[in-house]
mmCIF file of C-alpha atoms in Angstrom:
data_model
loop_
_atom_site.group_PDB
_atom_site.id
_atom_site.type_symbol
_atom_site.label_atom_id
_atom_site.label_comp_id
_atom_site.label_asym_id
_atom_site.label_seq_id
_atom_site.Cartn_x
_atom_site.Cartn_y
_atom_site.Cartn_z
ATOM 1 C CA UNK A 1 0.087 0.030 0.535
ATOM 2 C CA UNK A 2 1.155 3.712 -1.272
ATOM 3 C CA UNK A 3 1.843 5.893 2.017
ATOM 4 C CA UNK A 4 -0.309 8.827 2.788
ATOM 5 C CA UNK A 5 -0.233 11.715 0.132
ATOM 6 C CA UNK A 6 -0.537 15.182 2.204
ATOM 7 C CA UNK A 7 0.062 18.661 1.173
ATOM 8 C CA UNK A 8 1.252 22.070 3.372
ATOM 9 C CA UNK A 9 0.606 25.958 2.532
ATOM 10 C CA UNK A 10 2.267 26.709 -0.539
ATOM 11 C CA UNK A 11 2.855 23.381 -2.557
ATOM 12 C CA UNK A 12 0.662 23.282 -5.561
ATOM 13 C CA UNK A 13 -2.897 21.286 -5.987
ATOM 14 C CA UNK A 14 -5.051 20.309 -8.276
ATOM 15 C CA UNK A 15 -3.174 21.824 -11.760
ATOM 16 C CA UNK A 16 -0.884 25.546 -12.044
ATOM 17 C CA UNK A 17 -0.168 26.854 -15.047
ATOM 18 C CA UNK A 18 0.746 30.511 -17.268
ATOM 19 C CA UNK A 19 -0.531 31.427 -20.732
ATOM 20 C CA UNK A 20 1.201 33.305 -22.561
ATOM 21 C CA UNK A 21 -0.279 35.540 -25.282
ATOM 22 C CA UNK A 22 2.137 37.281 -27.852
ATOM 23 C CA UNK A 23 0.494 39.904 -30.641
ATOM 24 C CA UNK A 24 1.373 41.883 -33.136
ATOM 25 C CA UNK A 25 -0.659 44.169 -35.359
ATOM 26 C CA UNK A 26 -0.515 47.052 -38.315
ATOM 27 C CA UNK A 27 -3.377 49.572 -39.423
ATOM 28 C CA UNK A 28 -3.346 51.215 -42.325
ATOM 29 C CA UNK A 29 -6.761 53.997 -43.089
ATOM 30 C CA UNK A 30 -7.887 56.576 -45.603
ATOM 31 C CA UNK A 31 -10.427 59.381 -46.085
ATOM 32 C CA UNK A 32 -11.955 60.947 -48.075
ATOM 33 C CA UNK A 33 -14.604 63.835 -48.985
ATOM 34 C CA UNK A 34 -16.498 65.610 -51.518
ATOM 35 C CA UNK A 35 -19.257 68.777 -51.668
ATOM 36 C CA UNK A 36 -21.522 65.961 -50.111
ATOM 37 C CA UNK A 37 -20.108 63.174 -49.212
ATOM 38 C CA UNK A 38 -17.268 61.706 -46.617
ATOM 39 C CA UNK A 39 -15.693 58.217 -46.632
ATOM 40 C CA UNK A 40 -12.981 56.108 -45.596
ATOM 41 C CA UNK A 41 -11.169 52.649 -45.951
ATOM 42 C CA UNK A 42 -8.961 51.262 -43.563
ATOM 43 C CA UNK A 43 -6.690 47.279 -42.824
ATOM 44 C CA UNK A 44 -4.569 46.001 -40.451
ATOM 45 C CA UNK A 45 -3.060 42.740 -40.253
ATOM 46 C CA UNK A 46 -1.331 40.508 -37.470
ATOM 47 C CA UNK A 47 -0.530 37.499 -35.594
ATOM 48 C CA UNK A 48 -1.400 36.426 -32.669
ATOM 49 C CA UNK A 49 -0.044 33.019 -31.283
ATOM 50 C CA UNK A 50 -1.476 30.838 -27.364
ATOM 51 C CA UNK A 51 0.680 28.785 -25.105
ATOM 52 C CA UNK A 52 1.450 27.096 -22.543
ATOM 53 C CA UNK A 53 3.238 25.865 -20.115
ATOM 54 C CA UNK A 54 2.608 23.659 -17.317
ATOM 55 C CA UNK A 55 3.697 23.813 -13.793
ATOM 56 C CA UNK A 56 2.214 21.003 -12.324
ATOM 57 C CA UNK A 57 2.016 17.374 -13.678
ATOM 58 C CA UNK A 58 -1.535 15.433 -14.004
ATOM 59 C CA UNK A 59 -1.972 11.639 -13.256
ATOM 60 C CA UNK A 60 -4.346 11.425 -16.169
ATOM 61 C CA UNK A 61 -1.023 13.358 -18.783
ATOM 62 C CA UNK A 62 1.587 12.670 -17.120
ATOM 63 C CA UNK A 63 3.419 13.536 -20.789
ATOM 64 C CA UNK A 64 1.175 16.796 -21.059
ATOM 65 C CA UNK A 65 0.137 18.895 -18.977
ATOM 66 C CA UNK A 66 3.767 19.948 -17.170
ATOM 67 C CA UNK A 67 6.633 22.356 -18.949
ATOM 68 C CA UNK A 68 6.100 24.559 -22.330
ATOM 69 C CA UNK A 69 4.133 23.081 -24.731
ATOM 70 C CA UNK A 70 3.817 23.492 -28.581
ATOM 71 C CA UNK A 71 2.972 26.576 -29.159
ATOM 72 C CA UNK A 72 0.445 27.979 -31.546
ATOM 73 C CA UNK A 73 -0.250 30.824 -34.247
ATOM 74 C CA UNK A 74 -3.230 33.388 -36.701
ATOM 75 C CA UNK A 75 -3.395 35.112 -38.542
ATOM 76 C CA UNK A 76 -6.009 37.770 -39.107
ATOM 77 C CA UNK A 77 -6.491 40.326 -41.008
ATOM 78 C CA UNK A 78 -9.581 42.761 -41.655
ATOM 79 C CA UNK A 79 -10.844 45.872 -44.471
ATOM 80 C CA UNK A 80 -13.509 48.096 -43.022
ATOM 81 C CA UNK A 81 -14.754 50.853 -45.514
ATOM 82 C CA UNK A 82 -17.806 53.461 -45.136
ATOM 83 C CA UNK A 83 -19.911 56.161 -46.639
ATOM 84 C CA UNK A 84 -21.830 59.404 -46.307
ATOM 85 C CA UNK A 85 -23.719 60.972 -48.689
ATOM 86 C CA UNK A 86 -25.816 64.441 -47.299
ATOM 87 C CA UNK A 87 -28.878 63.788 -50.204
ATOM 88 C CA UNK A 88 -29.527 67.436 -48.910
ATOM 89 C CA UNK A 89 -28.552 69.460 -44.791
ATOM 90 C CA UNK A 90 -32.210 67.462 -43.008
ATOM 91 C CA UNK A 91 -30.773 64.174 -45.044
ATOM 92 C CA UNK A 92 -28.010 61.897 -45.783
ATOM 93 C CA UNK A 93 -27.478 58.494 -45.933
ATOM 94 C CA UNK A 94 -24.129 56.464 -44.365
ATOM 95 C CA UNK A 95 -23.376 52.516 -45.349
ATOM 96 C CA UNK A 96 -20.332 51.168 -44.129
ATOM 97 C CA UNK A 97 -18.979 47.259 -44.384
ATOM 98 C CA UNK A 98 -17.057 44.624 -42.835
ATOM 99 C CA UNK A 99 -14.660 42.321 -44.404
ATOM 100 C CA UNK A 100 -12.274 40.262 -41.475
ATOM 101 C CA UNK A 101 -9.987 37.379 -39.917
ATOM 102 C CA UNK A 102 -10.074 37.278 -36.369
ATOM 103 C CA UNK A 103 -7.631 34.612 -34.313
ATOM 104 C CA UNK A 104 -9.994 32.216 -31.021
ATOM 105 C CA UNK A 105 -10.408 33.978 -27.733
ATOM 106 C CA UNK A 106 -8.419 32.593 -25.572
ATOM 107 C CA UNK A 107 -11.646 30.607 -23.637
ATOM 108 C CA UNK A 108 -12.635 28.425 -26.878
ATOM 109 C CA UNK A 109 -7.978 27.919 -27.696
ATOM 110 C CA UNK A 110 -7.423 24.919 -25.393
ATOM 111 C CA UNK A 111 -9.840 22.060 -24.387
ATOM 112 C CA UNK A 112 -8.273 21.599 -20.580
ATOM 113 C CA UNK A 113 -5.892 23.882 -19.889
ATOM 114 C CA UNK A 114 -5.565 22.724 -16.504
ATOM 115 C CA UNK A 115 -5.187 19.407 -17.054
ATOM 116 C CA UNK A 116 -3.101 19.369 -20.271
ATOM 117 C CA UNK A 117 -1.198 21.542 -23.344
ATOM 118 C CA UNK A 118 -4.006 20.096 -25.804
ATOM 119 C CA UNK A 119 -5.336 22.799 -28.286
ATOM 120 C CA UNK A 120 -9.678 21.851 -29.327
ATOM 121 C CA UNK A 121 -8.750 20.424 -33.221
ATOM 122 C CA UNK A 122 -9.781 22.363 -35.695
ATOM 123 C CA UNK A 123 -8.664 24.977 -34.593
ATOM 124 C CA UNK A 124 -9.057 28.088 -36.754
ATOM 125 C CA UNK A 125 -9.868 31.379 -37.466
ATOM 126 C CA UNK A 126 -13.805 33.270 -37.461
ATOM 127 C CA UNK A 127 -14.336 35.351 -40.395
ATOM 128 C CA UNK A 128 -16.453 37.913 -40.049
ATOM 129 C CA UNK A 129 -19.285 39.550 -42.921
ATOM 130 C CA UNK A 130 -20.494 42.202 -41.516
ATOM 131 C CA UNK A 131 -22.874 45.613 -44.166
ATOM 132 C CA UNK A 132 -25.119 48.282 -42.748
ATOM 133 C CA UNK A 133 -27.342 51.080 -44.570
ATOM 134 C CA UNK A 134 -28.329 53.896 -41.865
ATOM 135 C CA UNK A 135 -30.714 56.142 -43.322
ATOM 136 C CA UNK A 136 -31.027 60.076 -40.669
ATOM 137 C CA UNK A 137 -33.471 63.066 -40.777
ATOM 138 C CA UNK A 138 -33.288 65.540 -38.734
ATOM 139 C CA UNK A 139 -35.503 67.915 -39.079
ATOM 140 C CA UNK A 140 -36.830 70.718 -36.317
ATOM 141 C CA UNK A 141 -38.076 68.486 -33.749
ATOM 142 C CA UNK A 142 -38.012 65.397 -35.300
ATOM 143 C CA UNK A 143 -34.884 63.461 -35.659
ATOM 144 C CA UNK A 144 -34.438 59.425 -36.673
ATOM 145 C CA UNK A 145 -32.405 56.760 -38.733
ATOM 146 C CA UNK A 146 -33.453 54.013 -39.741
ATOM 147 C CA UNK A 147 -31.252 50.443 -40.456
ATOM 148 C CA UNK A 148 -30.114 47.182 -42.006
ATOM 149 C CA UNK A 149 -27.771 45.155 -40.967
ATOM 150 C CA UNK A 150 -26.384 41.832 -42.117
ATOM 151 C CA UNK A 151 -24.351 40.542 -40.191
ATOM 152 C CA UNK A 152 -22.600 36.544 -41.032
ATOM 153 C CA UNK A 153 -19.782 34.400 -38.160
ATOM 154 C CA UNK A 154 -18.655 32.026 -39.720
ATOM 155 C CA UNK A 155 -15.983 29.114 -38.592
ATOM 156 C CA UNK A 156 -16.561 30.240 -34.740
ATOM 157 C CA UNK A 157 -15.430 27.669 -32.235
ATOM 158 C CA UNK A 158 -16.757 26.906 -28.660
ATOM 159 C CA UNK A 159 -15.577 25.208 -25.560
ATOM 160 C CA UNK A 160 -18.429 24.869 -23.008
ATOM 161 C CA UNK A 161 -17.368 23.727 -19.234
ATOM 162 C CA UNK A 162 -20.210 21.845 -17.407
ATOM 163 C CA UNK A 163 -20.456 19.919 -13.906
ATOM 164 C CA UNK A 164 -21.818 15.629 -13.588
ATOM 165 C CA UNK A 165 -22.908 14.511 -11.021
ATOM 166 C CA UNK A 166 -24.006 10.745 -12.675
ATOM 167 C CA UNK A 167 -24.266 6.933 -11.248
ATOM 168 C CA UNK A 168 -20.546 6.640 -12.766
ATOM 169 C CA UNK A 169 -19.325 9.283 -10.631
ATOM 170 C CA UNK A 170 -18.964 13.050 -11.005
ATOM 171 C CA UNK A 171 -16.438 15.795 -12.584
ATOM 172 C CA UNK A 172 -16.251 18.720 -14.787
ATOM 173 C CA UNK A 173 -16.876 17.738 -18.658
ATOM 174 C CA UNK A 174 -15.616 19.939 -21.248
ATOM 175 C CA UNK A 175 -18.021 20.058 -25.159
ATOM 176 C CA UNK A 176 -16.877 21.386 -27.754
ATOM 177 C CA UNK A 177 -17.556 22.192 -30.634
ATOM 178 C CA UNK A 178 -16.594 23.263 -33.926
ATOM 179 C CA UNK A 179 -17.656 24.917 -38.067
ATOM 180 C CA UNK A 180 -19.905 27.003 -36.233
ATOM 181 C CA UNK A 181 -21.730 29.789 -38.760
ATOM 182 C CA UNK A 182 -24.090 32.606 -36.843
ATOM 183 C CA UNK A 183 -26.327 34.219 -39.214
ATOM 184 C CA UNK A 184 -27.007 38.225 -36.946
ATOM 185 C CA UNK A 185 -29.722 40.875 -39.479
ATOM 186 C CA UNK A 186 -32.090 43.278 -38.862
ATOM 187 C CA UNK A 187 -33.888 46.653 -38.491
ATOM 188 C CA UNK A 188 -33.440 49.049 -36.097
ATOM 189 C CA UNK A 189 -36.124 52.177 -36.196
ATOM 190 C CA UNK A 190 -34.142 55.604 -33.434
ATOM 191 C CA UNK A 191 -36.407 58.915 -32.721
ATOM 192 C CA UNK A 192 -35.664 61.675 -31.297
ATOM 193 C CA UNK A 193 -38.665 64.715 -30.202
ATOM 194 C CA UNK A 194 -38.310 67.603 -29.494
ATOM 195 C CA UNK A 195 -41.496 68.480 -26.928
ATOM 196 C CA UNK A 196 -39.659 71.683 -25.842
ATOM 197 C CA UNK A 197 -35.846 73.699 -25.476
ATOM 198 C CA UNK A 198 -35.171 70.850 -21.971
ATOM 199 C CA UNK A 199 -37.499 68.157 -22.483
ATOM 200 C CA UNK A 200 -36.599 65.574 -25.044
ATOM 201 C CA UNK A 201 -38.136 62.253 -26.118
ATOM 202 C CA UNK A 202 -36.250 59.126 -27.485
ATOM 203 C CA UNK A 203 -37.805 55.438 -27.734
ATOM 204 C CA UNK A 204 -36.296 52.156 -29.989
ATOM 205 C CA UNK A 205 -37.542 49.967 -31.352
ATOM 206 C CA UNK A 206 -35.789 46.555 -33.727
ATOM 207 C CA UNK A 207 -36.781 43.956 -35.103
ATOM 208 C CA UNK A 208 -33.449 41.126 -35.717
ATOM 209 C CA UNK A 209 -33.265 37.348 -36.499
ATOM 210 C CA UNK A 210 -29.612 35.579 -34.922
ATOM 211 C CA UNK A 211 -29.756 31.874 -36.264
ATOM 212 C CA UNK A 212 -27.183 29.920 -36.280
ATOM 213 C CA UNK A 213 -26.284 28.604 -40.479
ATOM 214 C CA UNK A 214 -24.616 25.764 -39.712
#
């Protein structure tokens, strides 16, 4: 029979690890305007790298828990653009769009960093495409904004943790999903009514649909 394992103040128990994150990014932007219009175009590029260092050897994964694990890098880039066109002094239209590739957030990168180094299988950067069109009306008493938007998020991954207590035992369980696509679309209407120089009434009405698209 083995001896009794004793732990004292300052000893490690359960898990002990560090996550290193390194990142670089660069940006560029250009703006232009005319008598009735104003536009901008911007771009970005960069890279993010995650790496786990374990300070505790887990008995479940003795060869994959202690020391520095392999790192994993993700490239990101994106382009944003927008145009504002003034129909008259009281009417104008704004159009914005974005195409982007961004790295997964840290909590969705490792299967279970408390226990081992392992990354989520088939992990990749997310892709995002979005567009928005807005119409503005500024009156002497009423100011309004009507907007429509469309956003699609692709290749997303999620790691969820929950506690399970069954007849076979209990413990934390990881639920991992990859290749998630989501679609967000809808319209919004905002109104501001000047009842007096010191009293203003504001209201917003929104109708949207947010669905999984894969």
